[in-house]
Amino acid sequence: MIDLTRGTRERELEARTQRFIRDVVIPYEKDPRIDHHGPTDELRRELQAKAREAGLLAPQVDPEFGGYGLTHRETATVLRACGYSMLGPVAMNCMAPDEGNMHLFQKVMTPAQRERWLRRLVAGEIRSAFMMTEPDDGAGSDPGMMTTTAELRGDEWVINGRKWLITGAEGAGMAIIMARTSGGATMFLADMDTPGIIVERTLGTIDRSMPGGHGVITLKDVRVPASQVLGEVDQGFRYAQIRLAPARLTHCMRWWGSAKRAHDIAIDYACRRKAFGKSLIDHEGVGFMLADNELDLKQAELMIDWCAWVLDQGHPGTAESSMAKVSVSEALYRVADRCVQVLGGMGVTDETPVQQIFRDIRAFRIYDGPSEVHRWSIAKRLKKEWKPPTA
Ligand SMILES: Cc1cc2nc3c(=O)[nH]c(=O)nc-3n(C[C@H](O)[C@H](O)[C@H](O)COP(=O)(O)OP(=O)(O)OC[C@H]3O[C@@H](n4cnc5c(N)ncnc54)[C@H](O)[C@@H]3O)c2cc1C
């Protein structure tokens, strides 16, 4: 039976995160070192030093790496609090794609690989990228269309291909590169300064909270030794699933915090601002929008907690995280959209973070699987499980 009771550690970490976000992180939100592709490396390091002081740097990872080894449920509580500022996940080193990569690394890396990359990643010394999606005829919604190849020549793998929409590629220290191998796909680990990894350019995008933006990458005769295979050869798609289920959910957690922030700002505005002789919130059209936000936020919170609980039971959570991802990403988008509306003209200005939250949340309905692909796979499961009525 699902139990939503919060333990002492969870409540203490939530309160500490809330204080850290309010007192330390939010004052940085207008810092000029935030550009179109998120906070600069200098700002990221400054924020992460403050999180370290507060004992909140990468809290989700195992104690062996300096975290608290949080359960998925505890992670949900902490990351929702962290997402209240869009700078929060960067400050606490639990942003995408690094958080998902750290999770996979803890599960699959060899001890030597952990020392070489994971420790530095958790400490914030480097950032990482995850290279799966490709332009043109390559991998996208359908990763099976992957065109990047890796060929074993002697004792080295040689990788060739092109990737795009790769978050954080510009400025990353290392990357997971997914490439097709003879029996499926394989994940390779590579330092970003490996010859042949070329960041062609960073795309202009609707969002701006992810450091490094989203890059276009050429992989030209990139050579990596066998010791840089992550896990086993040909198991890349399986590892992508191990990474994806919890990573989808942590996106839900962080964005929940941001949507809650937008909602709080909208309530404040609707209570203070008057039109036609009364507060905006007393006009049913506005009050109902805020009430619908409450409903969407509560349902999203429960969906996240349910899926986190499933993962905590040791289940892969593939179907559950897929349902949570669609439901939460769409609910939070509706919340952000209503908040823009409630704020009137101010809703589209930089005077509050609401417009940026609205823009950033939009992309969440696409990455980690577009809503349509999740619905399609849910429907496929329904058909598979369907049995004709016996009577
Ligand atoms: C902000 C952002 C960050 C990202 N970061 C990364 C990253 O770090 N690393 C990485 O590898 N990738 C990343 N991506 C890529 C992301 O994973 C892909 O955009 C996503 O998987 C969809 O692939 P696509 O863009 O090629 O869309 P396409 O595959 O071209 O699909 C386009 C549209 O077709 C529709 N569609 C597709 N299949 C179906 C179906 N079966 N049924 C119904 N409709 C369907 C959907 O509406 C979909 O949005 C990022 C994307 C964004 C927007």
Short mmCIF file of C-alpha atoms and ligand atoms in Angstrom, two decimals:
data_model
loop_
_atom_site.label_atom_id
_atom_site.label_comp_id
_atom_site.label_asym_id
_atom_site.label_seq_id
_atom_site.Cartn_x
_atom_site.Cartn_y
_atom_site.Cartn_z
CA MET A 1 0.00 0.00 0.00
CA ILE A 2 1.42 3.42 -0.93
CA ASP A 3 2.48 5.41 2.12
CA LEU A 4 2.89 9.18 1.71
CA THR A 5 4.23 9.80 5.23
CA ARG A 6 7.34 11.98 5.25
CA GLY A 7 10.27 10.98 7.43
CA THR A 8 12.29 13.35 9.62
CA ARG A 9 15.22 13.49 7.18
CA GLU A 10 12.88 14.30 4.28
CA ARG A 11 11.19 17.13 6.15
CA GLU A 12 14.51 18.57 7.37
CA LEU A 13 16.01 18.48 3.87
CA GLU A 14 12.89 20.07 2.39
CA ALA A 15 13.00 22.94 4.89
CA ARG A 16 16.74 23.42 4.35
CA THR A 17 16.29 23.43 0.58
CA GLN A 18 13.42 25.93 0.80
CA ARG A 19 15.58 28.28 2.92
CA PHE A 20 18.55 27.90 0.58
CA ILE A 21 16.46 28.64 -2.52
CA ARG A 22 14.72 31.64 -0.91
CA ASP A 23 17.73 33.24 0.81
CA VAL A 24 20.64 32.34 -1.45
CA VAL A 25 19.50 31.31 -4.94
CA ILE A 26 16.56 33.61 -5.77
CA PRO A 27 18.67 36.77 -5.18
CA TYR A 28 20.89 35.57 -8.09
CA GLU A 29 18.02 35.38 -10.58
CA LYS A 30 18.77 38.77 -12.13
CA ASP A 31 22.52 38.15 -12.26
CA PRO A 32 23.97 39.37 -15.59
CA ARG A 33 25.91 36.12 -15.85
CA ILE A 34 22.72 34.36 -16.99
CA ASP A 35 22.62 34.42 -20.76
CA HIS A 36 20.38 32.81 -23.35
CA HIS A 37 21.92 29.42 -22.59
CA GLY A 38 21.58 29.54 -18.82
CA PRO A 39 24.05 30.50 -16.11
CA THR A 40 27.69 30.85 -17.13
CA ASP A 41 30.24 28.41 -15.75
CA GLU A 42 31.50 31.05 -13.33
CA LEU A 43 28.01 31.55 -11.90
CA ARG A 44 27.35 27.81 -11.78
CA ARG A 45 30.51 27.26 -9.72
CA GLU A 46 29.67 30.15 -7.39
CA LEU A 47 26.18 28.78 -6.74
CA GLN A 48 27.45 25.25 -6.28
CA ALA A 49 30.02 26.42 -3.71
CA LYS A 50 27.11 27.87 -1.70
CA ALA A 51 25.13 24.64 -2.02
CA ARG A 52 28.16 22.71 -0.78
CA GLU A 53 28.34 24.99 2.29
CA ALA A 54 24.64 24.33 2.95
CA GLY A 55 25.16 20.56 2.60
CA LEU A 56 22.90 20.53 -0.47
CA LEU A 57 25.23 19.71 -3.35
CA ALA A 58 23.92 16.70 -5.30
CA PRO A 59 21.85 15.50 -2.33
CA GLN A 60 20.34 12.67 -4.38
CA VAL A 61 23.57 10.67 -4.89
CA ASP A 62 24.91 7.90 -2.66
CA PRO A 63 26.82 8.81 0.53
CA GLU A 64 29.95 7.30 -1.05
CA PHE A 65 29.90 10.29 -3.40
CA GLY A 66 28.90 12.90 -0.84
CA GLY A 67 25.10 12.82 -1.10
CA TYR A 68 22.39 11.42 1.16
CA GLY A 69 21.43 8.41 -0.95
CA LEU A 70 17.85 9.67 -1.11
CA THR A 71 14.94 7.40 -1.99
CA HIS A 72 12.91 8.45 -5.04
CA ARG A 73 10.17 9.74 -2.72
CA GLU A 74 12.68 11.84 -0.75
CA THR A 75 14.22 13.05 -4.00
CA ALA A 76 10.75 14.18 -5.10
CA THR A 77 10.33 16.32 -1.99
CA VAL A 78 13.79 17.90 -2.24
CA LEU A 79 13.73 18.50 -6.01
CA ARG A 80 10.27 20.08 -5.92
CA ALA A 81 11.62 22.54 -3.35
CA CYS A 82 14.78 23.04 -5.42
CA GLY A 83 12.86 23.78 -8.63
CA TYR A 84 11.18 26.80 -7.01
CA SER A 85 13.97 28.78 -8.67
CA MET A 86 15.05 27.78 -12.17
CA LEU A 87 18.62 28.31 -10.90
CA GLY A 88 18.03 25.84 -8.04
CA PRO A 89 18.81 22.60 -9.92
CA VAL A 90 22.05 24.08 -11.27
CA ALA A 91 23.05 25.34 -7.80
CA MET A 92 22.35 21.96 -6.21
CA ASN A 93 23.89 19.98 -9.09
CA CYS A 94 20.74 18.00 -9.71
CA MET A 95 19.89 19.46 -13.13
CA ALA A 96 19.44 17.64 -16.43
CA PRO A 97 21.28 15.92 -17.96
CA ASP A 98 23.85 15.53 -15.15
CA GLU A 99 21.43 14.18 -12.56
CA GLY A 100 20.22 11.41 -14.91
CA ASN A 101 23.79 10.65 -15.95
CA MET A 102 24.92 10.43 -12.30
CA HIS A 103 22.09 8.01 -11.59
CA LEU A 104 23.10 5.75 -14.49
CA PHE A 105 26.81 6.01 -13.64
CA GLN A 106 26.19 4.87 -10.07
CA LYS A 107 24.44 1.80 -11.44
CA VAL A 108 26.66 0.85 -14.36
CA MET A 109 30.17 2.39 -14.19
CA THR A 110 33.26 0.39 -13.25
CA PRO A 111 35.15 1.57 -10.14
CA ALA A 112 37.85 3.12 -12.37
CA GLN A 113 35.25 5.01 -14.44
CA ARG A 114 33.60 6.29 -11.27
CA GLU A 115 36.90 7.70 -10.04
CA ARG A 116 37.65 9.27 -13.40
CA TRP A 117 34.26 10.89 -14.09
CA LEU A 118 31.51 10.41 -11.52
CA ARG A 119 33.37 11.90 -8.56
CA ARG A 120 34.23 15.05 -10.52
CA LEU A 121 30.71 15.32 -11.86
CA VAL A 122 29.14 15.14 -8.40
CA ALA A 123 31.64 17.70 -7.07
CA GLY A 124 30.66 20.10 -9.87
CA GLU A 125 34.19 20.12 -11.30
CA ILE A 126 32.78 19.13 -14.69
CA ARG A 127 29.40 18.99 -16.43
CA SER A 128 28.27 16.16 -18.69
CA ALA A 129 26.18 15.62 -21.82
CA PHE A 130 24.03 12.76 -23.08
CA MET A 131 24.23 12.27 -26.85
CA MET A 132 21.37 10.30 -28.30
CA THR A 133 19.21 12.45 -30.60
CA GLU A 134 20.24 12.98 -34.24
CA PRO A 135 19.11 15.29 -37.05
CA ASP A 136 17.76 14.28 -40.46
CA ASP A 137 17.09 10.53 -40.73
CA GLY A 138 18.56 9.68 -37.34
CA ALA A 139 17.36 8.87 -33.83
CA GLY A 140 14.61 11.03 -32.34
CA SER A 141 11.28 9.83 -31.01
CA ASP A 142 12.39 6.50 -32.44
CA PRO A 143 15.90 5.81 -31.06
CA GLY A 144 15.99 2.67 -33.22
CA MET A 145 16.72 4.99 -36.19
CA MET A 146 20.19 5.73 -34.81
CA THR A 147 22.70 6.39 -37.58
CA THR A 148 25.83 7.13 -35.51
CA THR A 149 28.06 4.06 -35.67
CA ALA A 150 30.87 2.62 -33.59
CA GLU A 151 33.25 0.10 -35.13
CA LEU A 152 35.84 -1.93 -33.27
CA ARG A 153 39.24 -1.48 -34.92
CA GLY A 154 41.98 -3.31 -33.02
CA ASP A 155 41.43 -2.42 -29.38
CA GLU A 156 39.72 0.91 -30.10
CA TRP A 157 36.19 1.89 -30.99
CA VAL A 158 35.85 4.43 -33.77
CA ILE A 159 32.68 6.54 -33.65
CA ASN A 160 31.19 8.53 -36.54
CA GLY A 161 27.93 10.44 -36.75
CA ARG A 162 26.05 13.61 -35.92
CA LYS A 163 23.95 14.53 -32.88
CA TRP A 164 21.78 17.47 -32.03
CA LEU A 165 19.69 19.02 -29.26
CA ILE A 166 22.44 17.84 -26.88
CA THR A 167 21.91 19.70 -23.62
CA GLY A 168 24.99 21.21 -22.05
CA ALA A 169 27.38 20.05 -24.79
CA GLU A 170 29.08 23.45 -24.96
CA GLY A 171 31.33 23.58 -21.90
CA ALA A 172 30.76 19.95 -20.82
CA GLY A 173 33.77 17.97 -19.59
CA MET A 174 32.54 14.56 -20.69
CA ALA A 175 29.71 12.85 -22.53
CA ILE A 176 27.84 9.61 -22.98
CA ILE A 177 27.75 8.91 -26.71
CA MET A 178 25.18 6.45 -27.99
CA ALA A 179 26.15 4.67 -31.18
CA ARG A 180 24.95 1.74 -33.18
CA THR A 181 27.06 -1.43 -32.82
CA SER A 182 26.64 -4.79 -34.53
CA GLY A 183 24.14 -6.19 -31.98
CA GLY A 184 22.21 -3.04 -30.98
CA ALA A 185 23.52 0.20 -29.50
CA THR A 186 26.35 0.91 -27.07
CA MET A 187 27.06 3.78 -24.68
CA PHE A 188 30.58 5.17 -24.78
CA LEU A 189 32.19 7.56 -22.30
CA ALA A 190 34.41 10.28 -23.68
CA ASP A 191 36.06 13.48 -22.52
CA MET A 192 34.70 16.34 -24.60
CA ASP A 193 38.22 17.29 -25.71
CA THR A 194 38.71 13.89 -27.39
CA PRO A 195 39.84 14.56 -30.97
CA GLY A 196 36.89 14.30 -33.40
CA ILE A 197 34.18 15.58 -31.02
CA ILE A 198 33.22 18.91 -32.57
CA VAL A 199 30.56 21.20 -31.12
CA GLU A 200 29.37 22.78 -34.39
CA ARG A 201 27.08 25.32 -32.74
CA THR A 202 24.57 25.88 -29.97
CA LEU A 203 20.95 26.09 -31.12
CA GLY A 204 18.77 29.08 -30.37
CA THR A 205 15.92 27.67 -28.27
CA ILE A 206 12.82 28.75 -26.37
CA ASP A 207 14.32 27.85 -22.98
CA ARG A 208 17.27 29.33 -21.10
CA SER A 209 17.75 27.50 -17.82
CA MET A 210 20.11 24.74 -18.89
CA PRO A 211 23.84 25.58 -18.82
CA GLY A 212 25.48 25.29 -22.21
CA GLY A 213 22.14 25.30 -24.09
CA HIS A 214 21.52 22.57 -26.65
CA GLY A 215 24.27 21.76 -29.13
CA VAL A 216 24.83 20.28 -32.58
CA ILE A 217 27.73 17.83 -32.55
CA THR A 218 29.83 16.17 -35.23
CA LEU A 219 31.56 12.94 -34.27
CA LYS A 220 34.39 12.32 -36.72
CA ASP A 221 36.57 9.27 -36.20
CA VAL A 222 36.31 9.63 -32.43
CA ARG A 223 38.56 6.94 -30.95
CA VAL A 224 37.86 5.48 -27.52
CA PRO A 225 39.45 2.44 -25.87
CA ALA A 226 37.34 -0.53 -24.72
CA SER A 227 37.74 0.69 -21.13
CA GLN A 228 35.43 3.61 -22.08
CA VAL A 229 32.41 1.46 -22.88
CA LEU A 230 29.69 2.09 -20.28
CA GLY A 231 28.53 -1.32 -19.07
CA GLU A 232 28.31 -3.92 -21.82
CA VAL A 233 28.55 -3.59 -25.58
CA ASP A 234 25.15 -3.70 -27.38
CA GLN A 235 23.23 -2.91 -24.16
CA GLY A 236 22.84 0.83 -24.83
CA PHE A 237 19.06 0.82 -25.30
CA ARG A 238 18.62 -1.13 -22.06
CA TYR A 239 20.78 1.40 -20.15
CA ALA A 240 18.84 4.25 -21.78
CA GLN A 241 15.71 2.80 -20.16
CA ILE A 242 17.46 2.53 -16.76
CA ARG A 243 18.39 6.20 -17.10
CA LEU A 244 15.11 7.40 -18.56
CA ALA A 245 12.46 6.30 -16.06
CA PRO A 246 13.90 8.16 -13.04
CA ALA A 247 15.24 11.01 -15.22
CA ARG A 248 11.76 11.68 -16.60
CA LEU A 249 10.48 11.83 -13.09
CA THR A 250 13.15 14.21 -11.80
CA HIS A 251 12.20 16.56 -14.65
CA CYS A 252 8.63 16.39 -13.31
CA MET A 253 9.86 17.17 -9.79
CA ARG A 254 11.98 20.20 -10.73
CA TRP A 255 9.36 21.67 -13.06
CA TRP A 256 6.68 21.14 -10.43
CA GLY A 257 8.64 23.55 -8.19
CA SER A 258 8.85 26.14 -10.97
CA ALA A 259 5.13 25.89 -11.75
CA LYS A 260 4.35 26.32 -8.05
CA ARG A 261 6.47 29.48 -8.02
CA ALA A 262 4.52 30.87 -10.99
CA HIS A 263 1.26 29.96 -9.25
CA ASP A 264 2.32 31.72 -6.01
CA ILE A 265 3.22 34.85 -7.98
CA ALA A 266 -0.14 34.75 -9.79
CA ILE A 267 -2.08 34.37 -6.51
CA ASP A 268 -0.20 37.29 -5.01
CA TYR A 269 -0.96 39.47 -8.04
CA ALA A 270 -4.63 38.43 -8.20
CA CYS A 271 -5.12 39.25 -4.51
CA ARG A 272 -3.44 42.68 -4.68
CA ARG A 273 -4.48 43.93 -8.12
CA LYS A 274 -8.00 45.31 -8.57
CA ALA A 275 -10.26 45.67 -11.63
CA PHE A 276 -13.90 46.71 -11.86
CA GLY A 277 -14.04 47.52 -8.15
CA LYS A 278 -12.67 44.31 -6.67
CA SER A 279 -9.58 42.12 -6.47
CA LEU A 280 -8.87 40.07 -9.58
CA ILE A 281 -9.19 36.85 -7.60
CA ASP A 282 -12.79 37.78 -6.74
CA HIS A 283 -13.67 37.71 -10.43
CA GLU A 284 -14.75 34.17 -11.07
CA GLY A 285 -12.80 33.95 -14.34
CA VAL A 286 -9.54 34.60 -12.49
CA GLY A 287 -10.40 32.70 -9.31
CA PHE A 288 -11.27 29.61 -11.34
CA MET A 289 -7.95 29.75 -13.20
CA LEU A 290 -6.13 29.74 -9.85
CA ALA A 291 -8.38 26.96 -8.55
CA ASP A 292 -7.58 24.89 -11.65
CA ASN A 293 -3.89 25.50 -10.95
CA GLU A 294 -4.35 24.07 -7.47
CA LEU A 295 -6.02 20.98 -8.93
CA ASP A 296 -3.33 20.48 -11.56
CA LEU A 297 -0.50 20.96 -9.06
CA LYS A 298 -1.99 18.55 -6.53
CA GLN A 299 -2.67 15.90 -9.17
CA ALA A 300 0.86 16.32 -10.55
CA GLU A 301 2.35 16.04 -7.06
CA LEU A 302 0.44 12.82 -6.40
CA MET A 303 1.41 11.39 -9.79
CA ILE A 304 5.08 12.10 -9.03
CA ASP A 305 4.85 10.58 -5.54
CA TRP A 306 3.06 7.50 -6.87
CA CYS A 307 5.68 6.90 -9.56
CA ALA A 308 8.53 7.58 -7.10
CA TRP A 309 6.99 5.04 -4.75
CA VAL A 310 6.84 2.47 -7.58
CA LEU A 311 10.55 3.04 -8.28
CA ASP A 312 11.31 2.75 -4.55
CA GLN A 313 9.70 -0.72 -4.60
CA GLY A 314 12.47 -1.76 -7.03
CA HIS A 315 10.24 -1.80 -10.13
CA PRO A 316 11.67 -0.34 -13.38
CA GLY A 317 8.68 2.04 -13.52
CA THR A 318 8.79 2.27 -17.31
CA ALA A 319 5.02 2.45 -17.84
CA GLU A 320 4.42 4.50 -14.68
CA SER A 321 7.09 7.10 -15.50
CA SER A 322 5.70 7.37 -19.01
CA MET A 323 2.21 8.12 -17.63
CA ALA A 324 3.61 10.53 -15.05
CA LYS A 325 5.69 12.34 -17.67
CA VAL A 326 2.74 13.04 -19.99
CA SER A 327 0.34 13.92 -17.24
CA VAL A 328 2.73 16.15 -15.25
CA SER A 329 4.32 17.95 -18.22
CA GLU A 330 0.88 18.86 -19.60
CA ALA A 331 -0.55 19.85 -16.21
CA LEU A 332 2.42 22.10 -15.42
CA TYR A 333 2.22 23.71 -18.85
CA ARG A 334 -1.44 24.55 -18.20
CA VAL A 335 -0.49 26.03 -14.82
CA ALA A 336 2.26 28.21 -16.30
CA ASP A 337 -0.01 29.33 -19.14
CA ARG A 338 -2.79 30.38 -16.73
CA CYS A 339 -0.26 32.27 -14.61
CA VAL A 340 0.82 34.34 -17.63
CA GLN A 341 -2.85 35.12 -18.25
CA VAL A 342 -3.61 36.08 -14.64
CA LEU A 343 -0.67 38.52 -14.63
CA GLY A 344 -2.04 40.34 -17.68
CA GLY A 345 0.58 42.31 -19.61
CA MET A 346 3.12 41.85 -16.86
CA GLY A 347 2.89 38.10 -17.49
CA VAL A 348 4.91 38.40 -20.69
CA THR A 349 7.58 40.71 -19.26
CA ASP A 350 10.82 39.99 -17.40
CA GLU A 351 9.43 41.66 -14.27
CA THR A 352 8.65 38.23 -12.81
CA PRO A 353 10.09 34.77 -13.64
CA VAL A 354 6.66 33.61 -14.87
CA GLN A 355 7.23 34.19 -18.59
CA GLN A 356 10.53 32.29 -18.50
CA ILE A 357 8.96 29.42 -16.57
CA PHE A 358 6.21 29.27 -19.22
CA ARG A 359 8.77 29.16 -22.03
CA ASP A 360 11.02 26.59 -20.38
CA ILE A 361 8.18 24.26 -19.41
CA ARG A 362 6.96 24.13 -23.02
CA ALA A 363 9.95 22.08 -24.12
CA PHE A 364 9.25 19.49 -21.41
CA ARG A 365 6.32 18.15 -23.46
CA ILE A 366 8.90 17.14 -26.11
CA TYR A 367 12.10 15.90 -24.46
CA ASP A 368 12.30 12.52 -22.73
CA GLY A 369 9.64 11.44 -25.21
CA PRO A 370 6.95 13.68 -26.76
CA SER A 371 3.46 13.28 -25.23
CA GLU A 372 2.22 11.57 -28.40
CA VAL A 373 4.90 8.87 -28.21
CA HIS A 374 4.03 8.13 -24.58
CA ARG A 375 0.31 7.97 -25.39
CA TRP A 376 1.10 5.69 -28.33
CA SER A 377 3.07 3.31 -26.11
CA ILE A 378 0.32 3.36 -23.44
CA ALA A 379 -2.22 2.44 -26.15
CA LYS A 380 0.08 -0.35 -27.43
CA ARG A 381 0.19 -1.78 -23.90
CA LEU A 382 -3.61 -1.60 -23.63
CA LYS A 383 -3.95 -3.55 -26.85
CA LYS A 384 -1.39 -6.13 -25.71
CA GLU A 385 -3.19 -6.64 -22.41
CA TRP A 386 -6.64 -6.73 -24.02
CA LYS A 387 -8.50 -10.02 -23.89
CA PRO A 388 -11.79 -10.60 -25.73
CA PRO A 389 -14.74 -10.96 -23.31
CA THR A 390 -15.25 -14.64 -22.54
CA ALA A 391 -19.05 -14.73 -22.04
C1 LIG B 1 15.09 21.33 -24.70
C2 LIG B 1 15.49 20.00 -25.23
C3 LIG B 1 16.58 19.34 -24.67
C4 LIG B 1 17.00 18.09 -25.18
N1 LIG B 1 18.13 17.48 -24.67
C5 LIG B 1 18.58 16.33 -25.22
C6 LIG B 1 19.81 15.74 -24.78
O1 LIG B 1 20.49 16.24 -23.88
N2 LIG B 1 20.23 14.60 -25.40
C7 LIG B 1 19.53 13.99 -26.40
O2 LIG B 1 19.98 12.99 -26.90
N3 LIG B 1 18.36 14.57 -26.86
C8 LIG B 1 17.88 15.70 -26.30
N4 LIG B 1 16.72 16.29 -26.76
C9 LIG B 1 16.02 15.67 -27.86
C10 LIG B 1 14.70 15.02 -27.49
O3 LIG B 1 14.92 13.83 -26.77
C11 LIG B 1 13.91 14.82 -28.79
O4 LIG B 1 13.54 16.11 -29.25
C12 LIG B 1 12.69 13.95 -28.64
O5 LIG B 1 13.03 12.62 -28.36
C13 LIG B 1 11.84 13.96 -29.92
O6 LIG B 1 12.61 13.65 -31.02
P1 LIG B 1 12.62 14.62 -32.30
O7 LIG B 1 12.87 16.00 -31.83
O8 LIG B 1 13.57 14.05 -33.29
O9 LIG B 1 11.15 14.57 -32.84
P2 LIG B 1 10.60 13.64 -34.02
O10 LIG B 1 11.00 12.24 -33.78
O11 LIG B 1 10.94 14.25 -35.32
O12 LIG B 1 9.03 13.76 -33.79
C14 LIG B 1 8.33 15.00 -34.05
C15 LIG B 1 6.93 14.90 -33.50
O13 LIG B 1 6.26 13.82 -34.13
C16 LIG B 1 5.29 13.28 -33.25
N5 LIG B 1 5.47 11.81 -33.15
C17 LIG B 1 6.61 11.09 -33.23
N6 LIG B 1 6.37 9.78 -33.05
C18 LIG B 1 5.03 9.66 -32.89
C19 LIG B 1 4.14 8.57 -32.65
N7 LIG B 1 4.59 7.30 -32.53
N8 LIG B 1 2.82 8.82 -32.53
C20 LIG B 1 2.35 10.08 -32.61
N9 LIG B 1 3.13 11.16 -32.82
C21 LIG B 1 4.46 10.95 -32.95
C22 LIG B 1 5.46 13.97 -31.90
O14 LIG B 1 4.49 14.99 -31.79
C23 LIG B 1 6.84 14.57 -32.01
O15 LIG B 1 6.96 15.73 -31.19
C24 LIG B 1 16.28 17.51 -26.25
C25 LIG B 1 15.15 18.16 -26.77
C26 LIG B 1 14.76 19.39 -26.28
C27 LIG B 1 13.57 20.08 -26.89
#
